[in-house]
CSV table of C-alpha atoms in Angstrom, one decimal:
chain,number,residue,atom,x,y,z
A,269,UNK,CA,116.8,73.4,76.9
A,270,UNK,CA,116.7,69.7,75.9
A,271,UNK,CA,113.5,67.4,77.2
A,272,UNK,CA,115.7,65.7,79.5
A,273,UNK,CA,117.4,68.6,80.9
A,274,UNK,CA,114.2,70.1,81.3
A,275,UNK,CA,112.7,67.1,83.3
A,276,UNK,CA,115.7,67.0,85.2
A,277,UNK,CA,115.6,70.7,86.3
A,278,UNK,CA,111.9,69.9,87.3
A,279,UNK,CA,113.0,67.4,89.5
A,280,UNK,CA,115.6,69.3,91.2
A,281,UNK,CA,113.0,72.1,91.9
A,282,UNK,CA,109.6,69.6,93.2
A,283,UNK,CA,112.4,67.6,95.2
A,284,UNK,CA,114.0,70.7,97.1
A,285,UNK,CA,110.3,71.6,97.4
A,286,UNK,CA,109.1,68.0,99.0
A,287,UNK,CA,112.7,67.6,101.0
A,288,UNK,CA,111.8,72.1,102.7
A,289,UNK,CA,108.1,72.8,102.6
A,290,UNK,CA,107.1,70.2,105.1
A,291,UNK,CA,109.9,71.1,108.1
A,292,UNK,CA,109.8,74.7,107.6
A,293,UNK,CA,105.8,75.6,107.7
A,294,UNK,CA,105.4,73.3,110.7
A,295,UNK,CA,107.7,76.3,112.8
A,296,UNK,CA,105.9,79.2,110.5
A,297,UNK,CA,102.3,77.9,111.3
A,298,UNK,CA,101.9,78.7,114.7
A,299,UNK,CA,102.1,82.7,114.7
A,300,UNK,CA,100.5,83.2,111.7
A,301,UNK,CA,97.4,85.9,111.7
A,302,UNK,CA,97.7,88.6,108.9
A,303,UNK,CA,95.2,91.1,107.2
A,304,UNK,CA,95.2,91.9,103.5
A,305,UNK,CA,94.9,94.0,100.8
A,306,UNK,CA,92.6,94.3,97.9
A,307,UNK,CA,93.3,91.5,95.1
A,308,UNK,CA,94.3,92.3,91.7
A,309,UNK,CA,94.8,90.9,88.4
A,310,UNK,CA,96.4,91.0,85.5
A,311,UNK,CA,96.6,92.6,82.1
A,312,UNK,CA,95.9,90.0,80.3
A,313,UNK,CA,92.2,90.0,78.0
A,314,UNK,CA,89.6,87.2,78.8
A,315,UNK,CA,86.6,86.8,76.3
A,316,UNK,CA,83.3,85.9,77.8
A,317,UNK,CA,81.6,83.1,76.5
A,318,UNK,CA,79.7,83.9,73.4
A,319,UNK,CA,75.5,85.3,74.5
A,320,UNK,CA,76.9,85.9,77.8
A,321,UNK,CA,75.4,89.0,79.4
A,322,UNK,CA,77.9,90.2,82.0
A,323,UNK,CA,76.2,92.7,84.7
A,324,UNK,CA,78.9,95.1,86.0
A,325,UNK,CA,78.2,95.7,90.1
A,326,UNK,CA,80.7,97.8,91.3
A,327,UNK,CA,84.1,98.8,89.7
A,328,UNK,CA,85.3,96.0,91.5
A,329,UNK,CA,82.7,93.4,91.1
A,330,UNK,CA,80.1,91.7,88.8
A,331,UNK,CA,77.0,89.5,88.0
A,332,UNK,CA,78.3,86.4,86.1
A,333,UNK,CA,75.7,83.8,85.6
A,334,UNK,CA,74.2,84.7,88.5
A,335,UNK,CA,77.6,84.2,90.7
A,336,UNK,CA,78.8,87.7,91.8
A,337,UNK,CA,82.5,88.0,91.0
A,338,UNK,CA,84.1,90.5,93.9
A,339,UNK,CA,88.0,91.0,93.6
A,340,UNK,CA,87.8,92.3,97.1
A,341,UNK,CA,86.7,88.9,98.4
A,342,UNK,CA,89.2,86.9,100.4
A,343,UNK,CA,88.6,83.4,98.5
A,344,UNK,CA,89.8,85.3,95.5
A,345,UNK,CA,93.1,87.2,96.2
A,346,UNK,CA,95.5,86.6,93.6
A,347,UNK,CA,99.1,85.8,93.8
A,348,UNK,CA,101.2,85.7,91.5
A,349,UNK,CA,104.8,86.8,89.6
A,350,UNK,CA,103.4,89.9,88.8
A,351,UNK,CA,101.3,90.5,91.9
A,352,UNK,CA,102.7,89.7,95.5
A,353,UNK,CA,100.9,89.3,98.5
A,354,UNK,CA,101.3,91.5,101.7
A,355,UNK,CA,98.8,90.2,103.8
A,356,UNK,CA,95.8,87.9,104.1
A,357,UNK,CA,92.3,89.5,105.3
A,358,UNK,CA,91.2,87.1,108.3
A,359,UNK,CA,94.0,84.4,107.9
A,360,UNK,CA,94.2,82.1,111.1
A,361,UNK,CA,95.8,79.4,110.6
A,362,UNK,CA,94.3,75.8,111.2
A,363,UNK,CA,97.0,72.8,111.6
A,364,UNK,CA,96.2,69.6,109.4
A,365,UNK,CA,97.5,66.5,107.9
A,366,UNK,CA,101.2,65.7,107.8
A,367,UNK,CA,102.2,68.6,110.3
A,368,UNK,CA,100.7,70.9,107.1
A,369,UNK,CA,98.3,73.6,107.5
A,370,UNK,CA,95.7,75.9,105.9
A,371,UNK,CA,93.6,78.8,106.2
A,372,UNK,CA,90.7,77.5,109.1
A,373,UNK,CA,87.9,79.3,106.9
A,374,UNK,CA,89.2,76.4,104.2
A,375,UNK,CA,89.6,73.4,106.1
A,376,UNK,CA,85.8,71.8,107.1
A,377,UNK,CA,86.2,72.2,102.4
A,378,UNK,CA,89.5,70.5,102.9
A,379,UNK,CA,88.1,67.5,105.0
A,380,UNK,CA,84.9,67.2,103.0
A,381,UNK,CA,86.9,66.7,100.0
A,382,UNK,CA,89.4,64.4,101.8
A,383,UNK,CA,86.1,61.8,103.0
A,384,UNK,CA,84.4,62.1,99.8
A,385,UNK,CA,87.8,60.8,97.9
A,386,UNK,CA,88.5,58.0,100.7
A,387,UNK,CA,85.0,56.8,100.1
A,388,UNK,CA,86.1,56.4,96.1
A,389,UNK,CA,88.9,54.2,97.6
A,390,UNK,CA,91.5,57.4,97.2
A,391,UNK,CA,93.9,58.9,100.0
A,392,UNK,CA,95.7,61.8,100.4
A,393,UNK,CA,99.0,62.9,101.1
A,394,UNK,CA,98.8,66.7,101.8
A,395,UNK,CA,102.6,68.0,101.4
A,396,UNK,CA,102.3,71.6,101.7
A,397,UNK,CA,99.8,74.2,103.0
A,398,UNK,CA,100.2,77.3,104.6
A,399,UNK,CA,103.7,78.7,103.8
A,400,UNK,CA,105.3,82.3,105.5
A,401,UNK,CA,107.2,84.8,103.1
A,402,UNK,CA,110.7,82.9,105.3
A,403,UNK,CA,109.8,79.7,104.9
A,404,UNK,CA,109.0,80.3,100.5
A,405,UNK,CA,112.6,82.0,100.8
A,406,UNK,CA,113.9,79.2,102.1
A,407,UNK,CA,113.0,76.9,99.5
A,408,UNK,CA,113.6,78.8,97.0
A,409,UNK,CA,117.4,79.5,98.3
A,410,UNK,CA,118.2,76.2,98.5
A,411,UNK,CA,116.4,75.5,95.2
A,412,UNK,CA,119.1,77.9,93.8
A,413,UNK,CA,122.3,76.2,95.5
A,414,UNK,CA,121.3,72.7,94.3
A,415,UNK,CA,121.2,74.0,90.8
A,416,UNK,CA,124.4,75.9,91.4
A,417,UNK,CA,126.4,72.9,92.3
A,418,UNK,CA,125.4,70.9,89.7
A,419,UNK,CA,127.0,73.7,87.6
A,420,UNK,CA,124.5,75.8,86.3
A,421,UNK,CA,124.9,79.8,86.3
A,422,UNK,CA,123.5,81.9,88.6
A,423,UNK,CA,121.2,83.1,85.7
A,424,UNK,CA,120.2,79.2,84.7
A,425,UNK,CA,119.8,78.8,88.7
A,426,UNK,CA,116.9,81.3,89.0
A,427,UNK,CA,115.5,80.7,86.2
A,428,UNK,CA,115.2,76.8,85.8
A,429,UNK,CA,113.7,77.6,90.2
A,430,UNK,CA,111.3,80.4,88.9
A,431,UNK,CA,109.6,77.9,86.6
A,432,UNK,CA,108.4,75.7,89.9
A,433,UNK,CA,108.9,77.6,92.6
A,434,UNK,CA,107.6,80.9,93.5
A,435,UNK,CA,109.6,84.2,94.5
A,436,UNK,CA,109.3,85.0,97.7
A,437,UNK,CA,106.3,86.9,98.3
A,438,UNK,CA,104.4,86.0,95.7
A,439,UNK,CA,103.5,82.2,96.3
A,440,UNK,CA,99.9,81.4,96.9
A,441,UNK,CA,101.2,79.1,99.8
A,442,UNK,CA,101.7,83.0,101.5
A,443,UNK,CA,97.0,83.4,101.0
A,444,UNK,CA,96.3,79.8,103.2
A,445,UNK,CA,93.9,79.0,100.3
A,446,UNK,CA,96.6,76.6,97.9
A,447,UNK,CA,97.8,72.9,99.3
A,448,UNK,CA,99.9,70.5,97.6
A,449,UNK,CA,98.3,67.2,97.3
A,450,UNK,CA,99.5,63.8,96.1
A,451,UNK,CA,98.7,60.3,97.4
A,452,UNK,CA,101.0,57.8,99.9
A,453,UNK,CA,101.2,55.5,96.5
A,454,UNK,CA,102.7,58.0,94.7
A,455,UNK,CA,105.3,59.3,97.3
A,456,UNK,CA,106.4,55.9,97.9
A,457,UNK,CA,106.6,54.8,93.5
A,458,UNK,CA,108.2,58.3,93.2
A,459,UNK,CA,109.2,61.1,96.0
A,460,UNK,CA,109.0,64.2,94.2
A,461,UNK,CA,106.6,66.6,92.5
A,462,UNK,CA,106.3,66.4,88.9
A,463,UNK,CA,104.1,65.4,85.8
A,464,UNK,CA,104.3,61.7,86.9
A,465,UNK,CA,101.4,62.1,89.5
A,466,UNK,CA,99.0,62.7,86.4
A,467,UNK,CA,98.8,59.4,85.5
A,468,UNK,CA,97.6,58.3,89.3
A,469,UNK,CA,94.1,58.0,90.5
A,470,UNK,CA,94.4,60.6,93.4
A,471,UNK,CA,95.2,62.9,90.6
A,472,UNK,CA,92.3,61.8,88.1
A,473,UNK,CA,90.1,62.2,91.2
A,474,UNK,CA,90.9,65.7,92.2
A,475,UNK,CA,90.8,66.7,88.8
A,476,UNK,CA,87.6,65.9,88.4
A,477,UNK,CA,86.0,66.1,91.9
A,478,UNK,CA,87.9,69.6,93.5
A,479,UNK,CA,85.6,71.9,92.1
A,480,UNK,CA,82.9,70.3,94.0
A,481,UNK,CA,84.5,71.1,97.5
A,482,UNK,CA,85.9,74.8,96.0
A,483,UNK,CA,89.1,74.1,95.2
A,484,UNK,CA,90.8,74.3,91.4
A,485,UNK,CA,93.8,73.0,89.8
A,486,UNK,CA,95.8,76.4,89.7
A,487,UNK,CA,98.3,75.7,86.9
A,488,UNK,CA,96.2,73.4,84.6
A,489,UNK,CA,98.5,71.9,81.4
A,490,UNK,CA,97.7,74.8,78.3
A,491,UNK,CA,97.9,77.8,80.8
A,492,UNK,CA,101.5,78.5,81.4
A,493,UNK,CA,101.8,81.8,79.9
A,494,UNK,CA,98.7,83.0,81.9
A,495,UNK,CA,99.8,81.8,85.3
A,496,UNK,CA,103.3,82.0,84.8
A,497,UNK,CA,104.3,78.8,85.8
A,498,UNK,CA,104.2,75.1,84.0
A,499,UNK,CA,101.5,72.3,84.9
A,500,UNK,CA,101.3,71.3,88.7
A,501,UNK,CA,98.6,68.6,88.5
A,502,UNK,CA,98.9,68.3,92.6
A,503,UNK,CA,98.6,72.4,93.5
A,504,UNK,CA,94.9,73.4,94.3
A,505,UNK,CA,93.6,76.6,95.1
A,506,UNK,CA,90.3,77.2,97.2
A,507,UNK,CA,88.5,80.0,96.0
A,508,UNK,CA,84.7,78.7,96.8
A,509,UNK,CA,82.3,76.1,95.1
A,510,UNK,CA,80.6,78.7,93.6
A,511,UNK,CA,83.3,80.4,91.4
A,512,UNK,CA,85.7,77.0,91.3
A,513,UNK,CA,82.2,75.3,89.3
A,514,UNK,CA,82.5,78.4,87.0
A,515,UNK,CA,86.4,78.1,86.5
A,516,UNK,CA,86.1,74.4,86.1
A,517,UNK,CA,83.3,74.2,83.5
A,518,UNK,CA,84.1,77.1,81.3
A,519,UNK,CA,88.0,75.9,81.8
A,520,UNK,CA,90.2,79.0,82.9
A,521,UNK,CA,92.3,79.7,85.7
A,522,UNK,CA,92.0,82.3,88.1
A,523,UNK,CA,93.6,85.3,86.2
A,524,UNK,CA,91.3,84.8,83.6
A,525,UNK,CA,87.9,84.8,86.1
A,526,UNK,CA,89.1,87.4,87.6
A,527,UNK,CA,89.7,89.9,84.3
A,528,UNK,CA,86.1,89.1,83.4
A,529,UNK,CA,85.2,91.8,86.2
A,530,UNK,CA,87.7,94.2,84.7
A,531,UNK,CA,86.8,94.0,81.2
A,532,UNK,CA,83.0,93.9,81.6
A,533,UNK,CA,83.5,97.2,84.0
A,534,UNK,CA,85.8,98.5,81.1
A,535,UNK,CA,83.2,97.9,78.7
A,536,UNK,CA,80.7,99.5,80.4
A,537,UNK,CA,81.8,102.7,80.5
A,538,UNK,CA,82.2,102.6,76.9
């Protein structure tokens, strides 16, 4: 696919994604309670930094740099292509900004991280929170149909949608723990999700400043064949301060934190 084709098809995507999210997770919100199952993660090999001594707890859990890693523990349930999510230990859901919402065990993080960037001169826009399995297949159907009338297969349809926007089922927007974040500035200059927002200062600022509140860019630019999906500068997971400091110095994403526990249990038993 050409550059321009592919920036269009990005477009398509974040817009549908701007134009659905916000109307349709205002009516999910309001019944939303749900229990989960264990996390899991993926196949995929992650190397410990070099000299690190990694202290295997439990088959599920280990001592890493004196943070225990637990895959069991709801700040760190993974969803993704390959793994969906069923249900969310402890989700209530907490309304906030914009008619959005979020898990309530996230939100006093949430607002922290909100005052300490207003107080840098930075505001948000949050344009997506909390999202129910029927309101993700919602946005991705329509996703679909706007690629189909511009005349792309069925096949081009789901695929060029897959790349931005999750099956149903499998979106982190399903766990609570993952908002959308921009800035008013750059929804009025553009509209839409994509690569643009990098270059703002709401974007600069999160990047640098989310791990500090618990929350991690969740498709960082570099990763896509880890996570599955191509660089959202404005998606941000909460997963703890804790374990988002480790992430954000040592520079992975969440599949790759999470294998650390596998292979150092693996390892072990060697």
């Amino acid at each position: 696919m050409s550059k321009q084709k592919k920036v269009k098809a990005m477009a398509v995507a974040m817009g549908v994604l701007f134009l659905l999210s916000g109307c349709q997770e205002k009516k999910e919100a309001q019944s939303a309670k749900e229990s989960t199952s264990e996390s899991q993660v993926s196949d995929e090999s992650t190397v410990a930094p070099e000299n690190e001594v990694l202290k295997p707890i439990t088959e599920h859990s280990i001592d890493y740099k004196g943070v225990m890693i637990d895959k069991t523990d709801w700040q760190l349930i993974l969803a993704n292509k390959e793994f969906p999510v069923n249900e969310v230990a402890g989700l209530e859901i907490q309304n906030a900004d914009n008619n959005q919402s979020m898990d309530q065990r996230i939100f006093p993080a949430y607002e922290s991280m909100k005052q300490a960037a207003q107080a840098d001169g930075i505001e948000f826009l949050l344009i997506s929170g909390y999202r129910s399995v029927e309101a993700q297949q919602g946005i991705y159907d329509q996703s679909i149909a706007t690629y189909l009338n511009q005349g792309y297969s069925e096949e081009e349809a789901k695929k060029l949608t897959l790349d931005y926007i999750a099956y149903p089922g499998t979106s982190e927007h399903q766990t609570g723990l993952a908002l959308d974040i921009v800035t008013p500035q750059y929804n009025h200059d553009v509209g839409e999700l994509d690569d643009r927002f990098d270059a703002y200062d709401g974007a600069v600022w999160l990047k640098e400043n989310a791990h500090k509140y618990g929350f991690v860019m969740r498709y960082p630019t570099g990763k896509e064949d880890i996570t599955g999906y191509a660089h959202e500068g404005w998606h941000y997971r909460y997963v703890g301060i804790d374990h988002a400091t480790q992430i954000y110095e040592e520079g992975l994403t969440l599949e790759e934190y999470l294998k650390l526990v596998d292979d150092t249990v693996q390892n072990n038993k060697k």
